[in-house]
Coordinates of C-alpha atoms (C1' of nucleotides) in Angstrom, one line a residue:
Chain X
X8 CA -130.5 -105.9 18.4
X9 CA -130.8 -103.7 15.3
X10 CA -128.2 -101.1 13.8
X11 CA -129.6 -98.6 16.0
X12 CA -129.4 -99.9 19.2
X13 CA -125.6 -101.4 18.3
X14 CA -125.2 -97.9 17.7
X15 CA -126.8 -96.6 20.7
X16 CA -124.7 -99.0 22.8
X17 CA -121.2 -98.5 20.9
X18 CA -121.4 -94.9 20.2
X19 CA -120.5 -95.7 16.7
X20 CA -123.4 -93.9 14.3
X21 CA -125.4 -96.4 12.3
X22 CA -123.9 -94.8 9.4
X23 CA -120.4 -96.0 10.3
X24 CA -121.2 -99.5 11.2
X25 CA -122.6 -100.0 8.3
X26 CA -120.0 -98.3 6.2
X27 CA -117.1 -100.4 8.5
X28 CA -119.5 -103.8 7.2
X29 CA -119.3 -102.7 3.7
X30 CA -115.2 -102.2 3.6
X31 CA -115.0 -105.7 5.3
X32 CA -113.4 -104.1 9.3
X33 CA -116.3 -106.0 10.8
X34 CA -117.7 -109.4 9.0
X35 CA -121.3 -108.7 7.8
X36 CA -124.4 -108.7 10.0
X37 CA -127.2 -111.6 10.1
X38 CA -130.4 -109.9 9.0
X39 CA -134.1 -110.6 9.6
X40 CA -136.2 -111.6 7.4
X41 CA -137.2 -108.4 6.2
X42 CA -133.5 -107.4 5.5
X43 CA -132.3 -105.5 9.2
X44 CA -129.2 -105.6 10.2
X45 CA -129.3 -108.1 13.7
X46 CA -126.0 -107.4 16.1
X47 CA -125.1 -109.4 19.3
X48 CA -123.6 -108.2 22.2
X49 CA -120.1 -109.7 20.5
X50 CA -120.4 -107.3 17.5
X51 CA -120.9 -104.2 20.1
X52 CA -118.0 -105.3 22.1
X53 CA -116.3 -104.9 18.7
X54 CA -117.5 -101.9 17.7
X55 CA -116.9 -100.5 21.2
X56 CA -113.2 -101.8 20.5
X57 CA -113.1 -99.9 17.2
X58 CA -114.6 -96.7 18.4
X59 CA -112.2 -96.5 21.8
X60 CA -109.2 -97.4 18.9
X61 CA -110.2 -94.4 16.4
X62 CA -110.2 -92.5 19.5
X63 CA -106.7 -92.9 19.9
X64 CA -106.6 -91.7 16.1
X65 CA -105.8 -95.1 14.9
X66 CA -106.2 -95.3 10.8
X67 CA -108.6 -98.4 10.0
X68 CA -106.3 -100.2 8.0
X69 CA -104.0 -100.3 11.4
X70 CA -107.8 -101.1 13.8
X71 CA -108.3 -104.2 11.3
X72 CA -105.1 -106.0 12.2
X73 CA -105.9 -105.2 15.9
X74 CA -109.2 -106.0 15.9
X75 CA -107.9 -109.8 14.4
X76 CA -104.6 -109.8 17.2
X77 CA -107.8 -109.4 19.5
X78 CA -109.4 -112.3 18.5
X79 CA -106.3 -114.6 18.2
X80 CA -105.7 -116.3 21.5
X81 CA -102.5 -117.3 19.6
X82 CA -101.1 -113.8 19.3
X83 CA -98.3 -112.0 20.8
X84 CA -97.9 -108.9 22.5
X85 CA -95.4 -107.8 20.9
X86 CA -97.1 -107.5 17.8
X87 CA -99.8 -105.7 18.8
X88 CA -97.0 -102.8 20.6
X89 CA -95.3 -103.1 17.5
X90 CA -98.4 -101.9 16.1
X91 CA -99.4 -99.4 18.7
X92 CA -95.5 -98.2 18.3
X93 CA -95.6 -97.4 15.0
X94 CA -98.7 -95.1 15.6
X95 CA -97.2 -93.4 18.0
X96 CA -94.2 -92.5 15.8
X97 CA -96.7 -91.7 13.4
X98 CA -98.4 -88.8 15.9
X99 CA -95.0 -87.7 16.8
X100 CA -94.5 -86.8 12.8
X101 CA -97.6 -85.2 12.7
X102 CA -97.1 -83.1 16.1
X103 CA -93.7 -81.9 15.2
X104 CA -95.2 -80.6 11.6
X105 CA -98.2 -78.9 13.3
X106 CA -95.5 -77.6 16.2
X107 CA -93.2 -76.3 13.7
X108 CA -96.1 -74.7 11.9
X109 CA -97.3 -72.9 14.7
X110 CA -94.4 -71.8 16.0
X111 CA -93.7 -70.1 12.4
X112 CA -97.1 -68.4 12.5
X113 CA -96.8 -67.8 16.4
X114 CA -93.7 -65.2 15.8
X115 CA -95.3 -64.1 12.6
X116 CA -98.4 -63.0 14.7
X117 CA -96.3 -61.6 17.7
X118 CA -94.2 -59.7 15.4
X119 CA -97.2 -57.9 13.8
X120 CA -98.2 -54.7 15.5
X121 CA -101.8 -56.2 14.0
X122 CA -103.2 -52.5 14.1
X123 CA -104.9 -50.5 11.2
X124 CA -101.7 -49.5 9.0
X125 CA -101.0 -52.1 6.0
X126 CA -97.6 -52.7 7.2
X127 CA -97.1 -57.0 8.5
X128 CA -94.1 -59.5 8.7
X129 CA -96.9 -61.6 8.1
X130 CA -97.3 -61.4 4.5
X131 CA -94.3 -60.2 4.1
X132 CA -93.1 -64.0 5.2
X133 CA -95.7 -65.5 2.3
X134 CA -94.8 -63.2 -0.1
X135 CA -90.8 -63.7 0.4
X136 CA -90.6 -67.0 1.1
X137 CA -88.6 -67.2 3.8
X138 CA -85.7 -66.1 1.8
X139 CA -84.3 -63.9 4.5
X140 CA -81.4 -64.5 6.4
X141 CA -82.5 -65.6 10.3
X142 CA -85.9 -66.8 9.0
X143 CA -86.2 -70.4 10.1
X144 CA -88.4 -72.2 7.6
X145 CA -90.2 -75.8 7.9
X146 CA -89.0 -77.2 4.9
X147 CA -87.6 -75.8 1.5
X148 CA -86.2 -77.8 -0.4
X149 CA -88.6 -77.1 -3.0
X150 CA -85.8 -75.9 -5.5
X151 CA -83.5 -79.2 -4.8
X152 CA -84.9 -82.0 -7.7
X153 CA -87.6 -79.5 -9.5
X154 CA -85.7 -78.8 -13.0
X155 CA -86.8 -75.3 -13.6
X156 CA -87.0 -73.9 -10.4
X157 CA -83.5 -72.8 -9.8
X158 CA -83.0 -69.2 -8.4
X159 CA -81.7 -68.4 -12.2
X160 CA -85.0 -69.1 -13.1
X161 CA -86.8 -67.0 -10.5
X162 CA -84.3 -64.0 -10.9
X163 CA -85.7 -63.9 -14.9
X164 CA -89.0 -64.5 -13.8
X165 CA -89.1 -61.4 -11.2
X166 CA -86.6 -59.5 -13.5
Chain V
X9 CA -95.3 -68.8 -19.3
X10 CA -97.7 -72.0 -19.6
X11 CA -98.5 -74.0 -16.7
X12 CA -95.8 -76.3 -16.6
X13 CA -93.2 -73.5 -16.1
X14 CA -95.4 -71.8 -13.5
X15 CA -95.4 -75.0 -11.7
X16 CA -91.7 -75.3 -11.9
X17 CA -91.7 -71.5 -11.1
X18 CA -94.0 -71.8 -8.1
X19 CA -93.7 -75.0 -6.8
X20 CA -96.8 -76.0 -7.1
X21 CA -98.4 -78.7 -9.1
X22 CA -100.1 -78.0 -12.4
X23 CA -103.1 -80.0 -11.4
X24 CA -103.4 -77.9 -8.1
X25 CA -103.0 -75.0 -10.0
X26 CA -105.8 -75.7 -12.1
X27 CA -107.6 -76.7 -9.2
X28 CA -106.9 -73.4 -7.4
X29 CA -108.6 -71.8 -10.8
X30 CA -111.6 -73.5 -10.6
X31 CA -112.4 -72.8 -6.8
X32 CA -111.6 -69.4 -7.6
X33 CA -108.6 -69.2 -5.4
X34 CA -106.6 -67.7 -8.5
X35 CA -108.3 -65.6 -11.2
X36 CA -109.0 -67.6 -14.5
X37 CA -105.8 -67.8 -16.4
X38 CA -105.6 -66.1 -20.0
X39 CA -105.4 -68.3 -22.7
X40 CA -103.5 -68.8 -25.6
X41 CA -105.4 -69.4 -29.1
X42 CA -104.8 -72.9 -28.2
X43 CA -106.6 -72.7 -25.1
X44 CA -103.0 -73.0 -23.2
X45 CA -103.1 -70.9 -20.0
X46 CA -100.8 -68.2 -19.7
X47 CA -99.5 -66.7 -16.6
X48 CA -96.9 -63.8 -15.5
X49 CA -94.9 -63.4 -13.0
X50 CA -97.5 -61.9 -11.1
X51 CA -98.9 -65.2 -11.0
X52 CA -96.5 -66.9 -10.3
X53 CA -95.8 -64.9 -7.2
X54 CA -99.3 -65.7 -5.9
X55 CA -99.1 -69.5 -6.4
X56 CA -95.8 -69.0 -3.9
X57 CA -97.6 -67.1 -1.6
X58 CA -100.3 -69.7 -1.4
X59 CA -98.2 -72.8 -1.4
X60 CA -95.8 -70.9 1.5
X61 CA -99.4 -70.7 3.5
X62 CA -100.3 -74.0 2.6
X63 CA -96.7 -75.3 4.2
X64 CA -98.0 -73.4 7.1
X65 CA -101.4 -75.7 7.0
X66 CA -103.5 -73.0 6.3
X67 CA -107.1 -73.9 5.3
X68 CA -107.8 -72.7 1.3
X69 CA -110.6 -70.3 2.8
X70 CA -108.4 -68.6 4.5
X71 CA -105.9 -68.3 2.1
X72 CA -108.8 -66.7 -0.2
X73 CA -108.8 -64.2 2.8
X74 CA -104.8 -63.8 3.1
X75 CA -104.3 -63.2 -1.1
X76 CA -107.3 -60.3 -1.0
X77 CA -105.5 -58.6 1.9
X78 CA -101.8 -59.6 0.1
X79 CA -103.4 -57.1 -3.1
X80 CA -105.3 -54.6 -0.6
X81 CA -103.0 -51.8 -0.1
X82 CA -105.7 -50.5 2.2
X83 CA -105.6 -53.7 4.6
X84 CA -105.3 -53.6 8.3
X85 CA -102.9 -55.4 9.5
X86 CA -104.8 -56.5 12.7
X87 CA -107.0 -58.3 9.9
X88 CA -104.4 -60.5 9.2
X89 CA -103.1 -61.1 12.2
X90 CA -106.3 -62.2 13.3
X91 CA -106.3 -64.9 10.6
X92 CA -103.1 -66.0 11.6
X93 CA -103.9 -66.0 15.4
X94 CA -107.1 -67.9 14.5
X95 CA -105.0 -70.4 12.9
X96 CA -102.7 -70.9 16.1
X97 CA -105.4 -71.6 17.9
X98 CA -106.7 -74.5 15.6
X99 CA -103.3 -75.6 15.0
X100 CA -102.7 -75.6 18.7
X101 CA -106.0 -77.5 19.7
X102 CA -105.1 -80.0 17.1
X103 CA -101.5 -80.4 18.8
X104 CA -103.3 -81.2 22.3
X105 CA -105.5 -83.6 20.8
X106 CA -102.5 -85.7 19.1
X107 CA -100.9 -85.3 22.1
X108 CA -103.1 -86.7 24.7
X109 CA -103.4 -89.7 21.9
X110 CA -100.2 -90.2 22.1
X111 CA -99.5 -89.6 25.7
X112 CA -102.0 -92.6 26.2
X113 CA -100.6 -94.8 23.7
X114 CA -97.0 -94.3 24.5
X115 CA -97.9 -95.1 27.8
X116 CA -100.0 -98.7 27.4
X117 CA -97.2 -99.4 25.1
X118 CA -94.6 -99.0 27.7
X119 CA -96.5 -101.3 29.8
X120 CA -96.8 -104.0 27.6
X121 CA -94.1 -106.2 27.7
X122 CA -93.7 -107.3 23.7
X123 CA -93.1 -110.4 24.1
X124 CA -94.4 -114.2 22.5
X125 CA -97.1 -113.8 25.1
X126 CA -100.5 -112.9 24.2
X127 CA -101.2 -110.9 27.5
X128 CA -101.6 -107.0 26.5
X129 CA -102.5 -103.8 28.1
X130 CA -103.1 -102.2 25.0
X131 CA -106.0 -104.8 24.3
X132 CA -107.4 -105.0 27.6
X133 CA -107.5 -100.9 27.3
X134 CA -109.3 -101.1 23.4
X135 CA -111.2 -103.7 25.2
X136 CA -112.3 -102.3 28.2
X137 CA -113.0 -98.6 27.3
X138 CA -110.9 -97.5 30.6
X139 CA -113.5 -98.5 32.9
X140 CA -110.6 -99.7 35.6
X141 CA -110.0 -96.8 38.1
X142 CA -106.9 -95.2 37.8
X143 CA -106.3 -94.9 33.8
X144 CA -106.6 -91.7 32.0
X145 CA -109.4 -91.5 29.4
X146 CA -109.5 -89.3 26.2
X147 CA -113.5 -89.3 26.5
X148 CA -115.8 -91.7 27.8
X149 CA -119.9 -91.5 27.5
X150 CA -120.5 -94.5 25.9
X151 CA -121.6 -96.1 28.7
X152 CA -124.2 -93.6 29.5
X153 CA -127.9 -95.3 27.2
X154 CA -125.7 -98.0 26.2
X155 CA -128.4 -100.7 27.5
X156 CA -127.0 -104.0 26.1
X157 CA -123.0 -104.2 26.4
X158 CA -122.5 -105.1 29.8
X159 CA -119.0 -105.8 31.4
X160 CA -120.8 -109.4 32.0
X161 CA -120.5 -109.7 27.9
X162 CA -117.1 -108.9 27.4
X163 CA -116.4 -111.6 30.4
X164 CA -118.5 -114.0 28.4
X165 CA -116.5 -112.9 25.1
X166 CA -112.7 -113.3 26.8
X167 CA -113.9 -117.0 28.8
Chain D
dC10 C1' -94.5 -83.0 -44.8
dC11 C1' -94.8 -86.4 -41.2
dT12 C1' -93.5 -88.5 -37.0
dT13 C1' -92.4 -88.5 -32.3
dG14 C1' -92.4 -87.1 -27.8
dA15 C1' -93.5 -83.8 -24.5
dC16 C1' -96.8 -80.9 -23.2
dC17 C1' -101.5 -79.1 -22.7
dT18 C1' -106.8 -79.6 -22.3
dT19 C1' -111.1 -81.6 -20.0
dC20 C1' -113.4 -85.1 -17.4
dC21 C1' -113.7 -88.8 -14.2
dC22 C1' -112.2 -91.5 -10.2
dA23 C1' -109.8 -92.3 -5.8
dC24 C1' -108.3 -91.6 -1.2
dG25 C1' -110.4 -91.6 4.6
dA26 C1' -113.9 -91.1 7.5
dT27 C1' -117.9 -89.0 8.0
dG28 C1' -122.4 -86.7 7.3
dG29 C1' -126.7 -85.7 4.6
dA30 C1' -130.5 -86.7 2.0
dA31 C1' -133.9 -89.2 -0.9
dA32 C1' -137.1 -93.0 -1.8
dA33 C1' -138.8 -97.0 -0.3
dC34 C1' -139.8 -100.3 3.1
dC35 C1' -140.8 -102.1 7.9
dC36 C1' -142.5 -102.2 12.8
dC37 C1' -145.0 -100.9 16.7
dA38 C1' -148.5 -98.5 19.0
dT39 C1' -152.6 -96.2 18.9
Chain C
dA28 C1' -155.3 -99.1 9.5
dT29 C1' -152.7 -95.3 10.0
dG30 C1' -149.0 -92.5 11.5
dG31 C1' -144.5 -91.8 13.2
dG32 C1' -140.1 -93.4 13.5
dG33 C1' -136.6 -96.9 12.4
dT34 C1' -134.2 -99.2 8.5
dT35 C1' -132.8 -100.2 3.8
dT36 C1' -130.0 -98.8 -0.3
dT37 C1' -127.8 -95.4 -3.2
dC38 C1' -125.9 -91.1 -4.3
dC39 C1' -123.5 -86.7 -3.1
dA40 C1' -120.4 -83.8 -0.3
dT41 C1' -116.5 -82.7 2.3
dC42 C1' -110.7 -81.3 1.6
dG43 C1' -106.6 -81.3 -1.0
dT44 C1' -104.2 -84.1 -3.8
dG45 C1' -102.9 -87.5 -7.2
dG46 C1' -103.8 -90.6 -11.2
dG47 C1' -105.3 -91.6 -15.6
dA48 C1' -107.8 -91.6 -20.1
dA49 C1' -108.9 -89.4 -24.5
dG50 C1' -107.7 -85.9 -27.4
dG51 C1' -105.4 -81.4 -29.1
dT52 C1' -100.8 -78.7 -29.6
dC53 C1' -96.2 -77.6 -30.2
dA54 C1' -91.4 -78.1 -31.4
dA55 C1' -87.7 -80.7 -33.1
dG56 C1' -85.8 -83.8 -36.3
dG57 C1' -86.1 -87.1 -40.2

DNA sequence: CCTTGACCTTCCCACGATGGAAAACCCCAT
DNA sequence: ATGGGGTTTTCCATCGTGGGAAGGTCAAGG
């Protein structure tokens, strides 16, 4: 089988399998004489593995130890939750940041009458900050550990 | 103020600052004879507004957009609005796609048992590309012109 | 005046995962 | 044998950020 038809029949594009070969996730294919890639039905299962893994969002790093607990008859189960675990904590982080955002920008967008006068809490929220009382903001603690950003500083800079 | 103190001032790094400048997000600074760059308060108050929109996980673009409205006393504030509703809508489609990873990942982890054993739903699911009834796939059309990776190879691969 | 250290400048490289494109080569069918 | 399509390598781009090198500048102190 060449690249293209273990593409064909991993859905991974030609282009990945052979960049996933070159950073050492999958060992590197035989080759015919004139130099093309040859792939077994083995290496698809692989790939098929690796595809249906960066489908869950998995980083590589994290699909190269899997991919090896896959091979190892020897290995155990709990290190391969332990593994899937500590992606899943990992897209929990990453949905409360995007949840957090949204629900910022969500009563931003509600609160703006969004019609042709300039007038909008949206840019009013950039432009300020978040300084206001009731505001709720993501995260500031910009000013905590940055030397020269106390509010001394800002109140010469605006003054 | 050089750049260092409108970093401290704003928050955001010098290199991102000169960054900003040369993709045009920020007007060319003015220079000293030096060739330091020089920037006012004014300035300064733009590199907050963008890093509060990048906190928000704004794309650049469309903080390009955001800063021309910010100066355009003539805006529309259904212009903005529509920037940030476009936003929610990524951010939100984003959200359901981490979530549906993680819904299927916390639940094969749950049913693996994490123990010395090598046995491990989370495996046979990488593995097996959902193909047993009953289990919730994210996508599946690999199968579909995938002519050499029968389910007779991966019983080959696992005996 | 000279040194020292902190700052600034530009330029290049890296990340992660993917796509695009060029130039050359190969294979199969007509 | 020729043409079209597959394959090879290599380079470039994304997006936002950081790191570092090599060199200029500034301010303070000897």
């Amino acid at each position: 089988m060449n690249i293209g038809q273990a593409s064909a029949a991993s859905d991974v594009s030609a282009k990945m399998i052979r960049y996933y070969e070159s950073i050492g996730l999958i060992p590197k294919a035989g080759r015919t004489e004139a130099g093309y890639r040859v792939y077994t039905t083995t290496d698809v299962n692989t790939l098929r593995f690796i595809r249906r893994a960066r489908d869950l969002g998995l980083a590589i790093e994290r699909i190269g130890l899997l991919v090896g607990l896959w091979r190892d008859r020897e290995r155990s189960s709990a290190e391969v939750k332990r593994i899937a675990e500590a992606h899943v904590a990992e897209l929990e982080a990453r949905i409360l940041e995007l949840t957090a955002m949204r629900d910022t920008l969500r009563e931003l967008a509600d609160a703006c009458r969004g019609d042709h006068r300039p007038d909008c809490p949206i840019l009013r929220d950039l432009e300020g900050g978040g300084r206001r009382p009731g505001r709720r903001r993501i995260d500031l603690r910009q000013c905590a550990s940055a030397p020269a950003a106390q509010p001394d500083a800002v109140g010469k800079l605006t003054g």
